[in-house]
Amino acid sequence: MNSKSSCGKTKVEQGGESAPRLPHERDQSSDSQETQDGNPPEVGRKAHEDVERGVVDTDRGPPSDRVYNEKLRR
């Protein structure tokens, strides 16, 4: 798979033909970071407001990784 970037818009080719972008390619492309009206997406505005209000991140990834690494990984 070959990725090409043009003006921040990720383009993916497979075998010389255009292919749909993978989720991480959509998330990391600059064209996915704002809406048609030029403003950040609602989810970004909400996340920023949450951080500004001091809302605590409830992601369970770090605690799960710690348990896995300490007790389960061989």
mmCIF file of N, CA and C in Angstrom:
data_model
loop_
_atom_site.group_PDB
_atom_site.id
_atom_site.type_symbol
_atom_site.label_atom_id
_atom_site.label_comp_id
_atom_site.label_asym_id
_atom_site.label_seq_id
_atom_site.Cartn_x
_atom_site.Cartn_y
_atom_site.Cartn_z
ATOM 1 N N MET A 1 0.854 -1.167 0.000
ATOM 2 C CA MET A 1 0.000 0.000 0.000
ATOM 3 C C MET A 1 0.897 1.227 0.000
ATOM 4 N N ASN A 2 0.503 2.225 -0.746
ATOM 5 C CA ASN A 2 1.303 3.420 -0.901
ATOM 6 C C ASN A 2 0.440 4.635 -0.577
ATOM 7 N N SER A 3 0.893 5.479 0.346
ATOM 8 C CA SER A 3 0.144 6.679 0.697
ATOM 9 C C SER A 3 0.828 7.884 0.105
ATOM 10 N N LYS A 4 0.032 8.783 -0.463
ATOM 11 C CA LYS A 4 0.554 10.032 -0.997
ATOM 12 C C LYS A 4 -0.219 11.170 -0.367
ATOM 13 N N SER A 5 0.476 12.281 -0.135
ATOM 14 C CA SER A 5 -0.177 13.427 0.483
ATOM 15 C C SER A 5 -0.175 14.594 -0.484
ATOM 16 N N SER A 6 -1.312 15.239 -0.665
ATOM 17 C CA SER A 6 -1.440 16.403 -1.510
ATOM 18 C C SER A 6 -2.274 17.426 -0.764
ATOM 19 N N CYS A 7 -1.659 18.504 -0.374
ATOM 20 C CA CYS A 7 -2.356 19.571 0.352
ATOM 21 C C CYS A 7 -2.985 19.047 1.643
ATOM 22 N N GLY A 8 -2.358 18.072 2.297
ATOM 23 C CA GLY A 8 -2.868 17.560 3.559
ATOM 24 C C GLY A 8 -4.004 16.581 3.425
ATOM 25 N N LYS A 9 -4.318 16.195 2.200
ATOM 26 C CA LYS A 9 -5.394 15.222 1.989
ATOM 27 C C LYS A 9 -4.770 13.880 1.636
ATOM 28 N N THR A 10 -4.874 12.929 2.546
ATOM 29 C CA THR A 10 -4.254 11.627 2.351
ATOM 30 C C THR A 10 -4.917 10.903 1.186
ATOM 31 N N LYS A 11 -4.091 10.426 0.269
ATOM 32 C CA LYS A 11 -4.556 9.636 -0.873
ATOM 33 C C LYS A 11 -3.932 8.256 -0.744
ATOM 34 N N VAL A 12 -4.708 7.225 -0.973
ATOM 35 C CA VAL A 12 -4.213 5.866 -0.852
ATOM 36 C C VAL A 12 -4.346 5.185 -2.207
ATOM 37 N N GLU A 13 -3.280 4.485 -2.584
ATOM 38 C CA GLU A 13 -3.310 3.719 -3.819
ATOM 39 C C GLU A 13 -2.927 2.284 -3.521
ATOM 40 N N GLN A 14 -3.609 1.370 -4.173
ATOM 41 C CA GLN A 14 -3.266 -0.052 -4.100
ATOM 42 C C GLN A 14 -3.195 -0.555 -5.530
ATOM 43 N N GLY A 15 -2.030 -1.020 -5.922
ATOM 44 C CA GLY A 15 -1.874 -1.526 -7.282
ATOM 45 C C GLY A 15 -2.140 -0.465 -8.331
ATOM 46 N N GLY A 16 -1.800 0.793 -8.037
ATOM 47 C CA GLY A 16 -1.993 1.884 -8.990
ATOM 48 C C GLY A 16 -3.404 2.444 -9.027
ATOM 49 N N GLU A 17 -4.301 1.863 -8.278
ATOM 50 C CA GLU A 17 -5.688 2.324 -8.266
ATOM 51 C C GLU A 17 -6.010 3.001 -6.947
ATOM 52 N N SER A 18 -6.912 3.945 -6.973
ATOM 53 C CA SER A 18 -7.352 4.644 -5.770
ATOM 54 C C SER A 18 -8.060 3.662 -4.831
ATOM 55 N N ALA A 19 -7.838 3.827 -3.523
ATOM 56 C CA ALA A 19 -8.467 2.955 -2.531
ATOM 57 C C ALA A 19 -9.011 3.808 -1.390
ATOM 58 N N PRO A 20 -10.032 3.340 -0.676
ATOM 59 C CA PRO A 20 -10.551 4.107 0.455
ATOM 60 C C PRO A 20 -9.491 4.248 1.543
ATOM 61 N N ARG A 21 -9.564 5.357 2.277
ATOM 62 C CA ARG A 21 -8.631 5.570 3.378
ATOM 63 C C ARG A 21 -9.006 4.682 4.557
ATOM 64 N N LEU A 22 -7.984 4.234 5.295
ATOM 65 C CA LEU A 22 -8.203 3.495 6.531
ATOM 66 C C LEU A 22 -8.575 4.478 7.635
ATOM 67 N N PRO A 23 -9.160 4.008 8.745
ATOM 68 C CA PRO A 23 -9.580 4.930 9.804
ATOM 69 C C PRO A 23 -8.470 5.869 10.283
ATOM 70 N N HIS A 24 -7.256 5.349 10.502
ATOM 71 C CA HIS A 24 -6.185 6.225 10.983
ATOM 72 C C HIS A 24 -5.770 7.236 9.921
ATOM 73 N N GLU A 25 -5.927 6.895 8.647
ATOM 74 C CA GLU A 25 -5.596 7.842 7.586
ATOM 75 C C GLU A 25 -6.631 8.956 7.509
ATOM 76 N N ARG A 26 -7.882 8.635 7.784
ATOM 77 C CA ARG A 26 -8.917 9.677 7.824
ATOM 78 C C ARG A 26 -8.705 10.579 9.031
ATOM 79 N N ASP A 27 -8.423 9.969 10.199
ATOM 80 C CA ASP A 27 -8.255 10.730 11.431
ATOM 81 C C ASP A 27 -7.070 11.670 11.375
ATOM 82 N N GLN A 28 -5.996 11.273 10.716
ATOM 83 C CA GLN A 28 -4.763 12.041 10.724
ATOM 84 C C GLN A 28 -4.636 13.004 9.559
ATOM 85 N N SER A 29 -5.582 12.998 8.635
ATOM 86 C CA SER A 29 -5.523 13.908 7.498
ATOM 87 C C SER A 29 -6.054 15.276 7.897
ATOM 88 N N SER A 30 -5.412 16.309 7.379
ATOM 89 C CA SER A 30 -5.838 17.664 7.737
ATOM 90 C C SER A 30 -7.244 17.959 7.240
ATOM 91 N N ASP A 31 -7.668 17.328 6.149
ATOM 92 C CA ASP A 31 -9.004 17.606 5.634
ATOM 93 C C ASP A 31 -10.109 17.048 6.524
ATOM 94 N N SER A 32 -9.766 16.169 7.485
ATOM 95 C CA SER A 32 -10.786 15.631 8.389
ATOM 96 C C SER A 32 -10.883 16.438 9.680
ATOM 97 N N GLN A 33 -10.059 17.465 9.824
ATOM 98 C CA GLN A 33 -9.974 18.184 11.086
ATOM 99 C C GLN A 33 -10.905 19.389 11.180
ATOM 100 N N GLU A 34 -11.573 19.741 10.113
ATOM 101 C CA GLU A 34 -12.527 20.848 10.190
ATOM 102 C C GLU A 34 -13.749 20.556 9.337
ATOM 103 N N THR A 35 -14.825 21.227 9.650
ATOM 104 C CA THR A 35 -16.078 21.034 8.925
ATOM 105 C C THR A 35 -16.096 21.935 7.694
ATOM 106 N N GLN A 36 -17.125 21.816 6.894
ATOM 107 C CA GLN A 36 -17.221 22.602 5.670
ATOM 108 C C GLN A 36 -17.276 24.099 5.945
ATOM 109 N N ASP A 37 -17.775 24.491 7.114
ATOM 110 C CA ASP A 37 -17.836 25.920 7.427
ATOM 111 C C ASP A 37 -16.511 26.447 7.988
ATOM 112 N N GLY A 38 -15.478 25.573 8.063
ATOM 113 C CA GLY A 38 -14.163 26.004 8.508
ATOM 114 C C GLY A 38 -13.937 25.929 10.005
ATOM 115 N N ASN A 39 -14.925 25.495 10.751
ATOM 116 C CA ASN A 39 -14.796 25.370 12.206
ATOM 117 C C ASN A 39 -14.401 23.947 12.583
ATOM 118 N N PRO A 40 -13.803 23.771 13.771
ATOM 119 C CA PRO A 40 -13.487 22.408 14.202
ATOM 120 C C PRO A 40 -14.774 21.599 14.383
ATOM 121 N N PRO A 41 -14.691 20.268 14.246
ATOM 122 C CA PRO A 41 -15.894 19.443 14.438
ATOM 123 C C PRO A 41 -16.415 19.536 15.874
ATOM 124 N N GLU A 42 -17.670 19.220 16.050
ATOM 125 C CA GLU A 42 -18.333 19.308 17.362
ATOM 126 C C GLU A 42 -17.592 18.480 18.409
ATOM 127 N N VAL A 43 -17.128 17.288 18.023
ATOM 128 C CA VAL A 43 -16.435 16.442 18.992
ATOM 129 C C VAL A 43 -15.160 17.129 19.487
ATOM 130 N N GLY A 44 -14.477 17.860 18.627
ATOM 131 C CA GLY A 44 -13.281 18.589 19.038
ATOM 132 C C GLY A 44 -13.605 19.733 19.970
ATOM 133 N N ARG A 45 -14.673 20.459 19.660
ATOM 134 C CA ARG A 45 -15.094 21.573 20.534
ATOM 135 C C ARG A 45 -15.497 21.042 21.903
ATOM 136 N N LYS A 46 -16.233 19.925 21.921
ATOM 137 C CA LYS A 46 -16.674 19.333 23.184
ATOM 138 C C LYS A 46 -15.478 18.872 24.011
ATOM 139 N N ALA A 47 -14.516 18.235 23.353
ATOM 140 C CA ALA A 47 -13.317 17.769 24.066
ATOM 141 C C ALA A 47 -12.563 18.956 24.665
ATOM 142 N N HIS A 48 -12.442 20.028 23.905
ATOM 143 C CA HIS A 48 -11.748 21.213 24.406
ATOM 144 C C HIS A 48 -12.482 21.808 25.614
ATOM 145 N N GLU A 49 -13.799 21.890 25.517
ATOM 146 C CA GLU A 49 -14.591 22.409 26.646
ATOM 147 C C GLU A 49 -14.415 21.527 27.885
ATOM 148 N N ASP A 50 -14.404 20.207 27.691
ATOM 149 C CA ASP A 50 -14.221 19.283 28.818
ATOM 150 C C ASP A 50 -12.870 19.500 29.499
ATOM 151 N N VAL A 51 -11.817 19.654 28.701
ATOM 152 C CA VAL A 51 -10.488 19.884 29.263
ATOM 153 C C VAL A 51 -10.469 21.206 30.024
ATOM 154 N N GLU A 52 -11.059 22.233 29.449
ATOM 155 C CA GLU A 52 -11.090 23.544 30.099
ATOM 156 C C GLU A 52 -11.859 23.499 31.426
ATOM 157 N N ARG A 53 -12.904 22.661 31.502
ATOM 158 C CA ARG A 53 -13.697 22.537 32.726
ATOM 159 C C ARG A 53 -13.053 21.617 33.747
ATOM 160 N N GLY A 54 -11.980 20.918 33.355
ATOM 161 C CA GLY A 54 -11.294 20.018 34.277
ATOM 162 C C GLY A 54 -11.905 18.636 34.368
ATOM 163 N N VAL A 55 -12.681 18.238 33.376
ATOM 164 C CA VAL A 55 -13.279 16.904 33.367
ATOM 165 C C VAL A 55 -12.153 15.869 33.282
ATOM 166 N N VAL A 56 -12.231 14.825 34.103
ATOM 167 C CA VAL A 56 -11.203 13.802 34.182
ATOM 168 C C VAL A 56 -11.387 12.775 33.070
ATOM 169 N N ASP A 57 -10.278 12.396 32.431
ATOM 170 C CA ASP A 57 -10.289 11.369 31.395
ATOM 171 C C ASP A 57 -10.599 10.019 32.032
ATOM 172 N N THR A 58 -11.565 9.303 31.498
ATOM 173 C CA THR A 58 -11.959 8.002 32.058
ATOM 174 C C THR A 58 -11.506 6.838 31.182
ATOM 175 N N ASP A 59 -10.552 7.094 30.305
ATOM 176 C CA ASP A 59 -10.022 6.047 29.431
ATOM 177 C C ASP A 59 -9.460 4.909 30.277
ATOM 178 N N ARG A 60 -9.842 3.689 29.977
ATOM 179 C CA ARG A 60 -9.378 2.526 30.751
ATOM 180 C C ARG A 60 -8.142 1.886 30.132
ATOM 181 N N GLY A 61 -7.606 2.458 29.052
ATOM 182 C CA GLY A 61 -6.435 1.893 28.397
ATOM 183 C C GLY A 61 -5.218 1.795 29.300
ATOM 184 N N PRO A 62 -4.760 2.907 29.914
ATOM 185 C CA PRO A 62 -3.559 2.823 30.758
ATOM 186 C C PRO A 62 -3.676 1.831 31.918
ATOM 187 N N PRO A 63 -4.787 1.818 32.686
ATOM 188 C CA PRO A 63 -4.878 0.808 33.759
ATOM 189 C C PRO A 63 -4.911 -0.625 33.211
ATOM 190 N N SER A 64 -5.586 -0.827 32.096
ATOM 191 C CA SER A 64 -5.631 -2.169 31.497
ATOM 192 C C SER A 64 -4.244 -2.594 31.026
ATOM 193 N N ASP A 65 -3.515 -1.675 30.405
ATOM 194 C CA ASP A 65 -2.146 -1.982 29.972
ATOM 195 C C ASP A 65 -1.267 -2.343 31.161
ATOM 196 N N ARG A 66 -1.405 -1.612 32.249
ATOM 197 C CA ARG A 66 -0.590 -1.869 33.435
ATOM 198 C C ARG A 66 -0.858 -3.273 33.981
ATOM 199 N N VAL A 67 -2.132 -3.641 34.110
ATOM 200 C CA VAL A 67 -2.484 -4.976 34.610
ATOM 201 C C VAL A 67 -1.942 -6.041 33.665
ATOM 202 N N TYR A 68 -2.125 -5.842 32.381
ATOM 203 C CA TYR A 68 -1.627 -6.818 31.411
ATOM 204 C C TYR A 68 -0.111 -6.979 31.539
ATOM 205 N N ASN A 69 0.594 -5.858 31.561
ATOM 206 C CA ASN A 69 2.057 -5.913 31.605
ATOM 207 C C ASN A 69 2.581 -6.495 32.907
ATOM 208 N N GLU A 70 1.920 -6.236 34.025
ATOM 209 C CA GLU A 70 2.395 -6.721 35.329
ATOM 210 C C GLU A 70 2.001 -8.168 35.621
ATOM 211 N N LYS A 71 0.834 -8.581 35.170
ATOM 212 C CA LYS A 71 0.311 -9.871 35.608
ATOM 213 C C LYS A 71 0.118 -10.904 34.508
ATOM 214 N N LEU A 72 -0.129 -10.470 33.293
ATOM 215 C CA LEU A 72 -0.508 -11.421 32.267
ATOM 216 C C LEU A 72 0.543 -11.656 31.186
ATOM 217 N N ARG A 73 1.335 -10.668 30.911
ATOM 218 C CA ARG A 73 2.316 -10.811 29.816
ATOM 219 C C ARG A 73 3.402 -11.794 30.215
ATOM 220 N N ARG A 74 3.766 -12.664 29.300
ATOM 221 C CA ARG A 74 4.794 -13.682 29.586
ATOM 222 C C ARG A 74 5.972 -13.490 28.693
#
